[in-house]
């Protein structure tokens, strides 16, 4: 074993964005690489908020680096920072485990997105935080307070439901005031006064442009208006944590774009912790400052959106996050002192590192490849070359997605054709269908995964 | 729920079973109906025939249902022994029966008793039904399925089977001839209310209840502020059914409160019998008067009833 070898097949390594990934130049989060939700800075407050969430995200990335491995000192640090902490939370329905989270810290004041395919436990996770579900084991901490046994109303959280769940028999303002009225009733001395309620309801209505609709009933509102009422009802309590359960899925496409920006702006203005659940990876990438990818009740990866996108910890994340999905190929490995050569049908690659596995899966983002006319021979610089023929071209406006096929016969090993996609700028002349082409990917943009369990092989010189 | 409108059904008895007259009346109907589409639209003959058949069935049913009622109505206007006439129309007509019923018998008192009883049973059943249904939906506890099964069984147990134990119970408690004894045991038929309300509560989106919980509402507040307002159509439907059923109840009032001070109108109709047998004219008049409040209630609320039964969802 040479010192440069990859540590492989370490489950805990792959489950997490390895701390080592901070070494790469692209990992230092520069202000320029601020998450997409930051947008252009108009106000000072906004800049502050962005800076803060950004710092949190970085702190979190290292704090949650080892899910099981993280030390007690880190635990305490998390608790002090605030935010939401799930520790050893397990939720079962009958014999089925729907949620199994050894440890998840959602940074204070972050916009965290739980994303995953349907049935992956993300909504259950949200309901566990809200208190609507009680975990079978483990603890839930919100801003440093153990709320595992606290009833939902006392947790300082509020929620926007997928169907908005507005009370159909109450007007918009009654819907929004509902929780405050209850609070006033339960706590006559410390609760909000009548004037206070009126003021806060008006504030919430103004914030979401609901003033003209105050006396309407939910049945008289459009989908977008209902969604805004749902949000207003949630924020009027000034919750420490705002939970959003697929709040955009009931809206049509145009409205969704608009509502997305509205929610991001809202988070900026409120400055509280927001947890959003979605199955839409684009929504997840574009809205969150912190991303948690889930599958089958488990967390596959947690980190900043750019981190998750650039360094997927697992082939599942690699294919789930990003569209078109990352290309993945099984390749054979031959390593020597100079590095490794990876070969498969119609493709070969050289990387300047030794790989201790006979086979790996190599992945590359469609946008990282460049399309060139077919050229025989192997380039001398390290990187990946894929030969194939163009099958389908999708024009999407600014770009075109080229679907190609590499014939398996070239390697003589497998007769299966290997499909791949590459995104090219639309101004580049598109190849003809059936044309033979070569795709080149620089070796720095290659991702290597364990072929058996799908975990990412550590970075070293490859990434 | 015990004996279905015993007053009217019993009264209609002497007038003959409803089916034969209906059969006699109906033959003119179908040819009449088939003639209509045959004249105009040749293309729709088959459909017209089918429609006519359907109308014939409906007409038969309507006649069967309405005949006893109309016969009783007609009889209540007939003087003296004319009641036994085959003449369907009260000619000559008289209001003497009504005067007799209103003046010589405590019919107002009987109607008031009936109203108190029916309203009391309705309120009790709604209260118990809402709370039971809510607990079925909201809480899950050990043996809940067994309890639910028992409620369903209670629905099919004939109420007559419970009469003797209930009678013994109120006798031992010295509650005979009191409103409490008359009203409270009738709570035993609340299974229908429980099951119907449970279905309606189940159709409320769970996220709505979750939203109330997150807003800080207790279980009671969720029930009061969110569930009950949404349940209003179902509540009025159940209320009307229970009210009408209780109003028409005969057997239990006859046993539990036979005295005129506490008994209901259905039982009170028996006061029109003397040693020579029933005095049919005034009896029919009183029966008509006893029916009026129920008809009024139904007419006022019939849309709500059908709505509540037809629509299971809320939105």
XYZ file of C-alpha atoms in Angstrom:
778
model
C 0.000 0.000 0.000
C 1.474 3.294 -0.995
C 0.809 6.367 1.108
C -1.206 7.987 -1.658
C -3.672 5.173 -1.766
C -7.365 5.704 -1.243
C -8.944 4.738 1.960
C -11.751 2.645 0.652
C -14.906 0.912 1.788
C -15.171 2.852 4.946
C -18.843 3.268 5.446
C -18.635 6.267 7.690
C -16.294 8.022 5.343
C -18.612 7.785 2.451
C -21.743 8.725 4.332
C -20.340 12.131 4.975
C -18.678 14.861 3.044
C -15.140 14.031 4.166
C -13.353 16.774 5.968
C -10.490 16.185 3.591
C -12.511 17.777 0.870
C -11.754 21.114 2.432
C -8.304 20.751 0.921
C -9.341 21.332 -2.619
C -9.288 24.892 -3.861
C -12.980 24.771 -4.811
C -14.012 23.978 -1.289
C -13.104 27.204 0.371
C -16.461 28.923 0.270
C -15.718 32.273 -1.182
C -18.328 35.014 -1.072
C -18.654 34.592 -4.782
C -19.690 31.013 -4.295
C -22.516 32.033 -1.993
C -25.500 29.769 -2.282
C -27.903 30.666 -5.026
C -30.534 31.937 -2.661
C -28.337 34.817 -1.590
C -29.024 36.729 -4.737
C -27.764 40.257 -5.262
C -27.270 42.030 -2.003
C -29.561 45.017 -1.673
C -29.452 45.657 2.014
C -26.945 45.485 4.731
C -29.106 43.148 6.742
C -29.165 40.747 3.903
C -25.434 40.703 3.554
C -25.159 39.961 7.218
C -27.617 37.138 6.997
C -25.809 35.631 4.085
C -22.476 35.901 5.801
C -23.885 34.278 8.868
C -25.554 31.369 7.160
C -22.470 30.876 5.116
C -20.290 30.656 8.181
C -22.743 28.284 9.756
C -22.749 26.144 6.708
C -18.993 25.866 6.815
C -18.957 25.143 10.525
C -21.631 22.567 9.976
C -19.809 20.927 7.124
C -16.936 20.153 9.400
C -19.022 19.532 12.481
C -21.156 16.891 10.891
C -18.252 15.441 9.034
C -18.317 12.130 10.826
C -21.878 11.191 11.691
C -20.991 8.506 14.146
C -17.394 9.478 14.593
C -17.868 13.045 15.771
C -16.579 13.592 19.264
C -18.433 14.808 22.327
C -16.811 18.206 22.073
C -18.399 18.705 18.704
C -21.763 17.656 20.107
C -21.638 20.364 22.702
C -20.602 22.905 20.157
C -23.637 21.995 18.071
C -25.962 22.362 20.995
C -24.603 25.800 21.768
C -24.869 27.006 18.214
C -28.586 26.366 18.179
C -30.559 25.162 15.269
C -32.068 21.712 15.264
C -30.280 18.585 16.337
C -31.574 15.069 15.836
C -29.551 12.590 17.843
C -30.064 8.878 17.365
C -33.601 9.416 16.160
C -35.376 6.282 14.962
C -38.980 6.119 13.834
C -40.700 2.871 12.927
C -44.124 2.115 11.576
C -44.731 -1.471 12.556
C -41.653 -3.375 11.506
C -40.616 -0.801 8.925
C -37.996 1.734 9.890
C -38.929 4.948 8.149
C -36.358 7.183 9.789
C -32.948 6.304 11.167
C -30.817 9.349 11.847
C -27.754 8.732 14.034
C -27.031 12.422 14.010
C -28.211 15.434 12.074
C -27.509 19.022 12.910
C -29.458 21.682 11.091
C -27.508 24.906 11.479
C -29.053 27.854 13.251
C -30.609 30.380 10.855
C -29.883 28.177 7.867
C -32.280 27.427 5.053
C -31.971 23.680 5.169
C -33.542 21.501 2.529
C -34.345 17.853 3.141
C -34.458 16.248 -0.254
C -34.957 12.719 -1.466
C -37.299 10.545 -3.470
C -40.796 9.998 -2.103
C -40.885 7.671 0.863
C -37.334 8.474 1.919
C -38.418 9.710 5.350
C -37.931 13.402 4.768
C -41.472 14.321 5.704
C -41.308 12.036 8.706
C -38.142 13.858 9.725
C -39.969 17.152 9.505
C -42.871 15.813 11.544
C -40.471 14.546 14.184
C -39.005 18.045 14.463
C -42.513 19.529 14.644
C -43.608 17.075 17.313
C -46.484 15.692 15.268
C -44.560 12.425 15.325
C -42.751 11.102 18.357
C -39.545 9.221 17.621
C -39.249 5.686 18.937
C -35.830 6.556 20.285
C -33.372 9.417 20.253
C -33.596 13.064 21.177
C -34.669 16.188 19.343
C -33.038 19.458 20.335
C -34.215 22.853 19.138
C -31.931 25.784 19.847
C -30.199 23.884 22.596
C -33.392 22.734 24.325
C -34.393 19.087 24.502
C -37.925 19.078 23.088
C -38.320 15.340 22.576
C -41.302 15.220 24.903
C -42.501 18.792 24.409
C -45.900 18.976 22.689
C -45.910 20.509 19.205
C -47.436 23.783 20.310
C -44.662 24.451 22.810
C -41.656 23.907 20.595
C -41.481 27.280 18.952
C -41.908 25.702 15.550
C -44.557 26.247 12.955
C -45.265 24.522 9.725
C -46.599 25.151 6.259
C -48.314 22.036 5.021
C -48.285 20.643 1.542
C -52.035 21.256 1.184
C -51.662 24.450 3.288
C -54.264 23.069 5.756
C -56.107 26.352 6.133
C -59.175 26.278 8.342
C -61.921 26.437 5.728
C -64.488 27.993 8.048
C -62.292 30.915 9.071
C -61.351 34.016 7.135
C -57.774 34.724 6.128
C -57.150 36.938 9.132
C -58.838 34.490 11.496
C -56.644 31.747 10.098
C -53.545 33.809 10.699
C -54.633 34.936 14.155
C -55.650 31.433 15.265
C -52.455 30.517 17.044
C -52.068 33.936 18.657
C -55.615 33.847 19.965
C -54.976 30.446 21.495
C -51.766 31.729 23.001
C -53.613 34.669 24.513
C -56.267 32.338 25.863
C -53.814 29.888 27.390
C -51.640 32.540 28.946
C -53.796 35.520 29.824
C -50.989 37.453 31.420
C -47.996 36.663 29.237
C -49.828 36.060 25.969
C -50.287 38.661 23.287
C -52.875 41.345 23.843
C -55.704 42.010 21.430
C -53.854 44.982 19.937
C -50.667 42.979 19.690
C -52.488 40.215 17.810
C -54.033 42.705 15.405
C -50.661 44.304 14.777
C -48.865 41.044 14.171
C -51.591 39.760 11.872
C -51.350 42.983 9.894
C -47.565 42.666 9.749
C -47.801 39.137 8.438
C -50.455 40.111 5.905
C -48.373 43.014 4.688
C -45.283 40.884 4.416
C -47.075 38.462 2.136
C -49.318 40.892 0.314
C -52.500 39.552 1.851
C -54.022 42.833 3.024
C -56.729 42.931 0.336
C -57.711 39.326 1.056
C -58.067 39.514 4.816
C -61.789 38.914 4.951
C -61.911 36.153 2.360
C -62.259 32.493 3.160
C -59.754 29.931 1.905
C -62.302 28.590 -0.566
C -62.276 31.954 -2.336
C -58.506 32.040 -2.831
C -56.254 30.802 -5.610
C -53.541 28.239 -4.958
C -50.810 30.843 -4.690
C -52.871 32.964 -2.318
C -53.583 29.956 -0.128
C -49.911 29.170 0.015
C -49.171 32.716 1.157
C -51.864 32.486 3.833
C -50.294 29.219 4.987
C -46.926 30.932 5.248
C -48.409 33.969 6.996
C -50.111 31.730 9.522
C -46.807 30.005 10.172
C -44.672 33.115 10.591
C -47.090 35.157 12.682
C -45.962 33.223 15.748
C -42.358 34.219 15.038
C -41.220 30.633 15.209
C -37.609 29.795 15.923
C -37.875 27.087 13.306
C -40.148 27.288 10.289
C -40.986 23.962 8.699
C -42.100 23.815 5.084
C -43.519 20.519 3.854
C -43.373 20.650 0.067
C -45.070 24.037 0.088
C -44.529 24.546 -3.618
C -45.707 21.231 -4.980
C -49.348 22.304 -5.091
C -48.538 25.347 -7.213
C -48.276 25.423 -10.964
C -44.893 25.822 -12.585
C -44.879 29.585 -13.161
C -46.110 30.363 -9.698
C -43.600 27.998 -8.192
C -40.663 29.971 -9.513
C -42.099 33.118 -8.013
C -42.952 31.473 -4.700
C -39.446 30.060 -4.499
C -37.932 33.533 -4.619
C -40.524 34.759 -2.133
C -39.604 32.082 0.378
C -35.918 32.833 0.050
C -36.576 36.521 0.595
C -38.768 35.689 3.562
C -35.998 33.671 5.154
C -33.659 36.590 4.687
C -36.090 38.955 6.388
C -37.003 36.640 9.264
C -33.515 35.329 9.845
C -34.770 32.167 11.529
C -34.059 28.526 10.823
C -36.065 27.182 7.906
C -36.374 23.506 7.067
C -37.920 22.708 3.725
C -38.852 19.283 2.476
C -38.950 18.620 -1.218
C -38.469 15.841 -3.711
C -37.395 18.338 -6.359
C -33.613 18.381 -6.535
C -33.591 21.664 -8.461
C -35.626 23.320 -5.715
C -33.217 21.844 -3.184
C -30.113 23.126 -4.931
C -31.467 26.567 -5.624
C -33.143 27.357 -2.311
C -31.064 25.863 0.438
C -27.973 27.069 2.226
C -27.705 23.578 3.624
C -28.715 20.395 1.922
C -29.591 17.038 3.444
C -30.024 14.220 0.963
C -32.040 11.293 2.252
C -32.768 7.825 1.015
C -34.775 5.030 2.632
C -34.939 6.773 5.992
C -31.249 7.517 6.169
C -29.142 10.554 5.504
C -26.838 9.962 2.603
C -25.135 13.323 2.600
C -25.392 16.673 4.334
C -23.591 19.819 3.355
C -23.826 23.002 1.377
C -25.597 22.663 -1.983
C -22.424 23.337 -3.923
C -20.588 20.787 -1.854
C -23.237 18.143 -2.387
C -23.325 18.919 -6.075
C -19.581 18.900 -6.555
C -18.692 16.075 -4.233
C -21.566 13.648 -4.044
C -20.783 11.164 -1.306
C -22.624 8.338 -2.981
C -23.725 7.334 -6.463
C -27.294 7.900 -5.264
C -26.564 11.551 -4.568
C -24.605 11.807 -7.788
C -27.572 10.740 -9.864
C -30.314 12.322 -7.732
C -28.883 15.811 -7.453
C -28.242 17.649 -10.681
C -30.056 17.493 -13.973
C -29.292 15.880 -16.335
C -28.022 13.226 -13.946
C -24.338 12.461 -13.594
C -22.955 9.897 -16.024
C -21.680 6.803 -14.286
C -19.638 4.019 -15.842
C -18.099 0.863 -14.521
C -14.441 0.833 -15.491
C -11.475 -1.492 -15.065
C -8.467 -0.125 -13.242
C -4.778 -0.647 -13.873
C -2.562 1.228 -11.455
C 1.163 1.852 -11.576
C 3.581 4.396 -10.192
C 2.394 7.184 -12.477
C -1.253 6.760 -11.716
C -4.165 4.697 -12.868
C -5.684 3.889 -16.197
C -9.421 3.317 -16.294
C -10.939 1.539 -19.247
C -14.360 0.439 -20.351
C -16.205 0.005 -23.595
C -15.568 3.063 -25.720
C -13.886 5.026 -22.979
C -10.622 5.339 -21.143
C -9.201 7.664 -18.589
C -5.980 8.353 -16.814
C -5.738 9.799 -13.342
C -2.498 10.664 -11.608
C -3.305 8.605 -8.538
C -3.119 4.995 -7.591
C -6.442 3.232 -7.057
C -6.334 0.035 -5.036
C -9.435 -1.464 -6.600
C -9.616 -3.565 -9.744
C -12.881 -1.900 -10.750
C -14.504 1.412 -9.891
C -17.416 3.512 -11.062
C -16.347 6.740 -12.636
C -18.786 9.631 -12.829
C -18.850 12.958 -14.607
C -21.361 15.742 -14.832
C -22.840 16.293 -18.280
C -21.857 19.944 -18.035
C -18.220 19.085 -17.301
C -17.652 17.305 -20.592
C -16.666 18.957 -23.814
C -17.871 17.589 -27.105
C -15.287 17.240 -29.844
C -15.292 15.735 -33.289
C -14.227 12.116 -33.297
C -10.498 11.776 -32.956
C -8.687 8.487 -32.827
C -5.825 8.044 -30.437
C -5.445 8.809 -26.798
C -4.623 12.255 -25.493
C -1.537 12.517 -23.345
C -2.976 14.707 -20.580
C -4.910 12.996 -17.791
C -8.658 12.953 -18.104
C -11.505 10.952 -19.544
C -12.300 10.343 -23.170
C -15.551 8.807 -24.307
C -16.167 7.769 -27.881
C -19.639 7.313 -29.153
C -22.352 8.277 -31.556
C -24.935 10.985 -31.076
C -28.386 9.580 -30.463
C -30.706 12.432 -29.442
C -30.206 16.158 -29.119
C -32.447 18.174 -26.804
C -32.400 21.902 -27.328
C -33.161 23.689 -24.055
C -32.473 27.317 -24.963
C -29.109 28.324 -23.633
C -27.788 24.827 -23.864
C -28.356 21.601 -25.690
C -28.312 18.177 -24.100
C -26.628 15.606 -26.296
C -27.460 11.983 -25.608
C -24.812 9.639 -26.925
C -24.076 5.939 -26.951
C -20.717 4.257 -26.704
C -20.607 0.906 -28.436
C -19.667 -1.826 -26.054
C -17.846 -3.846 -28.713
C -14.737 -1.673 -28.560
C -13.626 -3.091 -25.251
C -14.569 -6.578 -26.249
C -15.756 -7.147 -22.751
C -19.405 -6.281 -22.762
C -21.815 -6.047 -25.590
C -23.955 -3.504 -23.774
C -24.132 -0.043 -25.167
C -23.253 2.663 -22.696
C -25.436 5.742 -22.782
C -24.187 9.108 -21.641
C -25.279 12.731 -21.820
C -23.298 15.885 -22.243
C -24.498 19.478 -22.028
C -23.049 21.840 -24.585
C -23.596 25.580 -25.007
C -26.284 26.182 -27.585
C -24.057 28.500 -29.578
C -21.641 25.649 -30.207
C -22.629 23.953 -33.454
C -24.607 20.886 -32.566
C -23.422 17.566 -33.946
C -25.628 15.630 -36.310
C -27.533 12.630 -35.047
C -25.498 9.511 -35.748
C -22.237 11.416 -35.895
C -19.239 9.897 -34.133
C -17.916 12.147 -31.420
C -15.493 12.209 -28.540
C -16.279 13.663 -25.120
C -13.393 14.818 -22.981
C -13.578 15.443 -19.274
C -10.644 16.856 -17.306
C -9.504 14.481 -14.601
C -10.269 17.078 -11.926
C -13.948 16.725 -12.767
C -14.077 12.984 -12.413
C -15.816 11.315 -9.473
C -14.819 7.853 -8.347
C -17.171 5.558 -6.481
C -16.829 2.146 -4.969
C -18.448 -0.205 -7.500
C -20.023 -2.367 -4.782
C -21.526 -0.042 -2.194
C -21.583 3.147 -4.258
C -19.650 5.258 -1.751
C -17.345 7.950 -2.964
C -13.657 7.160 -2.954
C -11.702 9.813 -1.130
C -10.473 12.701 -3.131
C -6.722 12.990 -3.015
C -5.420 14.007 -6.386
C -8.405 12.853 -8.397
C -10.816 15.635 -7.590
C -85.449 3.411 15.877
C -87.549 0.969 17.779
C -90.917 0.704 16.139
C -90.963 2.780 13.050
C -93.678 5.461 13.074
C -96.031 3.178 14.942
C -98.802 5.675 15.162
C -99.284 6.036 11.456
C -98.483 2.494 10.467
C -100.898 1.105 13.032
C -103.570 3.485 11.956
C -103.159 2.664 8.340
C -103.715 -1.006 9.148
C -107.541 -1.021 9.057
C -107.492 0.898 5.821
C -105.942 -2.099 4.112
C -102.372 -2.975 3.188
C -100.840 -0.404 0.927
C -99.708 -2.713 -1.861
C -103.010 -3.905 -3.383
C -104.532 -0.449 -3.855
C -101.256 0.697 -5.346
C -101.367 -2.187 -7.790
C -104.890 -1.321 -8.718
C -104.095 2.315 -9.231
C -101.004 1.871 -11.310
C -102.044 0.111 -14.538
C -103.205 3.322 -16.208
C -99.802 4.811 -15.561
C -97.326 2.924 -17.781
C -99.309 3.084 -21.042
C -99.861 6.744 -20.382
C -96.112 7.348 -20.056
C -95.000 5.197 -22.943
C -97.482 7.062 -25.104
C -95.719 10.333 -24.493
C -92.315 9.719 -26.075
C -93.876 7.469 -28.744
C -95.777 10.396 -30.131
C -92.899 12.811 -30.419
C -89.435 11.316 -30.560
C -89.216 8.123 -32.563
C -85.474 7.875 -32.129
C -85.618 7.692 -28.348
C -88.231 4.971 -28.119
C -86.086 2.468 -26.247
C -84.843 5.128 -23.865
C -88.361 6.413 -23.444
C -89.629 2.962 -22.567
C -86.903 2.537 -20.027
C -87.654 5.953 -18.585
C -91.323 5.120 -18.431
C -90.590 1.878 -16.636
C -88.511 3.742 -14.118
C -91.263 6.269 -13.609
C -93.786 3.505 -13.155
C -91.721 1.986 -10.387
C -91.299 5.371 -8.761
C -95.006 6.108 -9.047
C -95.883 2.733 -7.533
C -93.549 3.340 -4.633
C -94.881 6.828 -4.091
C -98.448 5.600 -4.068
C -97.531 2.790 -1.702
C -95.866 5.195 0.688
C -98.392 7.993 0.456
C -101.620 5.994 0.403
C -101.868 5.253 4.148
C -100.999 8.820 4.955
C -103.587 10.227 2.567
C -106.199 7.765 3.795
C -105.523 8.861 7.358
C -105.699 12.525 6.355
C -108.962 11.937 4.565
C -110.356 9.944 7.489
C -109.539 12.701 9.942
C -112.036 14.964 8.157
C -114.826 12.386 7.963
C -117.660 12.710 10.426
C -118.580 9.858 12.772
C -118.742 6.414 11.289
C -117.955 7.629 7.770
C -114.380 6.665 8.654
C -115.172 3.125 7.530
C -116.419 4.317 4.111
C -114.483 3.230 1.055
C -114.838 6.732 -0.313
C -111.289 8.111 -0.517
C -112.446 11.725 -0.245
C -113.933 13.125 2.977
C -117.358 14.116 1.654
C -118.988 15.558 3.626
C -115.998 16.996 5.455
C -115.919 18.187 9.058
C -113.457 19.716 11.486
C -115.231 18.173 14.459
C -112.534 15.525 14.931
C -109.846 18.190 15.243
C -111.926 20.233 17.640
C -112.510 17.131 19.742
C -108.821 16.215 19.718
C -107.675 19.712 20.592
C -110.276 20.547 23.202
C -111.001 17.354 25.040
C -107.528 15.873 25.128
C -104.223 17.250 26.460
C -102.692 17.220 23.022
C -100.587 20.357 23.594
C -99.122 18.806 26.718
C -98.428 15.596 24.848
C -96.714 17.459 22.018
C -94.604 19.405 24.497
C -93.609 16.182 26.249
C -92.653 14.665 22.944
C -90.618 17.705 22.026
C -88.771 17.680 25.345
C -88.056 13.976 24.965
C -86.938 14.188 21.340
C -84.782 17.248 21.934
C -83.234 15.718 25.027
C -82.400 12.457 23.293
C -81.005 14.359 20.302
C -78.737 16.515 22.437
C -77.525 13.544 24.453
C -76.829 11.471 21.365
C -75.004 14.307 19.622
C -72.884 14.983 22.666
C -71.991 11.358 23.181
C -71.615 10.756 19.451
C -69.237 13.656 18.865
C -67.028 12.791 21.807
C -66.935 9.093 20.977
C -66.309 9.704 17.284
C -63.551 12.206 18.061
C -61.797 9.809 20.373
C -62.040 7.063 17.773
C -60.349 9.259 15.188
C -57.924 11.231 17.310
C -56.592 8.729 19.800
C -55.406 5.240 19.239
C -55.444 3.041 22.248
C -55.484 -0.606 23.104
C -58.661 -2.391 22.169
C -59.964 0.449 20.063
C -60.891 -1.915 17.270
C -62.819 -4.071 19.707
C -64.739 -1.058 20.973
C -65.478 0.013 17.433
C -66.716 -3.462 16.598
C -68.948 -3.362 19.652
C -70.436 -0.055 18.555
C -71.131 -1.556 15.150
C -72.772 -4.566 16.781
C -74.901 -2.233 18.881
C -76.196 -0.854 15.617
C -77.639 -4.207 14.565
C -78.914 -5.395 17.945
C -82.694 -4.960 17.802
C -83.613 -2.258 20.303
C -86.525 -4.378 21.484
C -83.982 -6.775 22.937
C -82.844 -4.060 25.327
C -86.270 -2.973 26.426
C -86.749 -5.340 29.323
C -83.377 -4.736 31.004
C -83.797 -1.017 30.501
C -87.289 -1.142 31.942
C -86.075 -3.041 34.977
C -83.244 -0.561 35.381
C -85.407 2.535 35.485
C -87.948 0.742 37.664
C -85.316 -0.035 40.257
C -84.025 3.517 40.052
C -87.584 4.784 40.520
C -87.343 6.724 37.317
C -90.613 5.508 35.830
C -92.838 8.329 34.691
C -90.010 10.855 34.704
C -88.314 12.587 31.779
C -84.959 11.257 32.928
C -86.237 7.713 32.737
C -87.821 8.447 29.401
C -84.827 10.166 27.816
C -81.593 8.697 29.132
C -82.080 5.033 28.164
C -82.746 6.131 24.595
C -79.074 7.000 24.439
C -78.519 3.301 23.811
C -79.268 3.815 20.129
C -76.444 6.310 19.606
C -74.320 3.845 17.602
C -75.570 5.352 14.357
C -74.563 8.833 15.483
C -71.124 7.615 16.562
C -70.392 5.806 13.321
C -71.751 8.523 11.062
C -69.842 11.275 12.853
C -66.707 9.166 12.925
C -66.802 8.868 9.152
C -67.215 12.605 8.812
C -64.386 13.398 11.203
C -62.168 10.948 9.367
C -62.792 12.820 6.152
C -61.281 15.988 7.629
C -57.747 16.273 6.198
C -55.284 15.140 8.895
C -53.049 18.093 8.094
C -55.821 20.377 9.337
C -55.740 18.703 12.730
C -51.935 18.809 12.627
C -52.060 22.518 11.895
C -54.310 23.082 14.894
C -51.965 21.065 17.091
C -48.986 23.084 15.904
C -50.939 26.270 16.511
C -51.026 25.197 20.128
C -54.598 23.926 20.321
C -55.390 21.229 22.857
C -57.454 18.221 21.827
C -60.561 19.901 23.184
C -59.835 23.154 21.376
C -59.165 21.333 18.142
C -62.520 19.629 18.507
C -64.348 22.815 19.394
C -62.673 25.328 17.101
C -61.809 23.240 14.050
C -63.730 19.975 13.954
C -67.172 21.057 15.120
C -67.545 23.946 12.655
C -66.606 21.594 9.833
C -68.950 18.959 11.159
C -72.022 21.166 11.143
C -73.773 19.541 8.158
C -73.213 16.086 9.587
C -74.381 17.213 13.012
C -77.629 18.598 11.667
C -78.248 15.438 9.665
C -77.712 13.234 12.684
C -79.794 15.570 14.827
C -82.727 15.388 12.432
C -82.612 11.619 12.135
C -82.445 11.150 15.876
C -85.121 13.757 16.479
C -87.585 12.178 14.064
C -86.889 8.678 15.280
C -87.391 9.681 18.890
C -90.517 11.636 18.029
C -92.058 8.546 16.492
C -90.987 6.230 19.296
C -93.922 4.334 20.784
C -92.869 1.282 22.711
C -90.443 2.861 25.145
C -92.678 5.761 26.196
C -95.498 3.289 26.646
C -93.389 1.382 29.170
C -91.300 4.097 30.755
C -93.793 6.935 31.089
C -97.374 5.823 30.589
C -98.965 8.704 32.499
C -100.344 11.601 30.412
C -98.126 14.059 32.319
C -94.936 12.609 30.894
C -95.808 10.420 27.981
C -95.322 11.311 24.354
C -97.864 11.939 21.666
C -97.476 8.509 20.092
C -98.415 6.903 23.373
C -101.014 9.585 24.001
C -102.889 8.580 20.872
C -103.988 5.556 22.827
C -106.042 7.834 25.043
C -108.506 8.017 22.169
C -109.475 4.431 22.790
C -112.256 3.605 25.192
C -114.082 0.434 26.118
C -115.855 0.317 22.755
C -112.570 0.505 20.900
C -110.735 3.386 19.279
C -112.558 6.546 18.377
C -111.122 6.688 14.898
C -112.046 10.167 13.720
C -110.405 12.116 16.567
C -107.581 9.580 16.665
C -106.737 10.240 13.042
C -106.977 13.972 13.593
C -104.565 13.771 16.517
C -102.224 11.572 14.493
C -102.147 14.188 11.741
C -101.372 16.885 14.261
C -98.596 14.732 15.709
C -97.047 14.373 12.279
C -96.954 18.069 11.480
C -93.882 19.049 13.546
C -91.838 16.238 12.071
C -92.853 17.173 8.559
C -91.930 20.774 9.299
C -88.530 19.803 10.663
C -87.859 17.612 7.681
C -88.895 20.209 5.135
C -86.688 22.818 6.769
C -83.676 20.574 6.872
C -84.102 18.014 4.123
C -81.353 19.558 2.016
C -78.902 19.328 4.853
C -79.776 15.683 5.400
C -79.200 14.678 1.822
C -76.080 16.834 1.670
C -74.613 15.210 4.723
C -75.284 11.744 3.396
C -74.159 12.377 -0.146
C -70.984 14.314 0.414
C -68.350 12.570 2.397
C -65.585 15.071 1.710
C -65.565 18.566 3.037
C -64.317 20.649 0.186
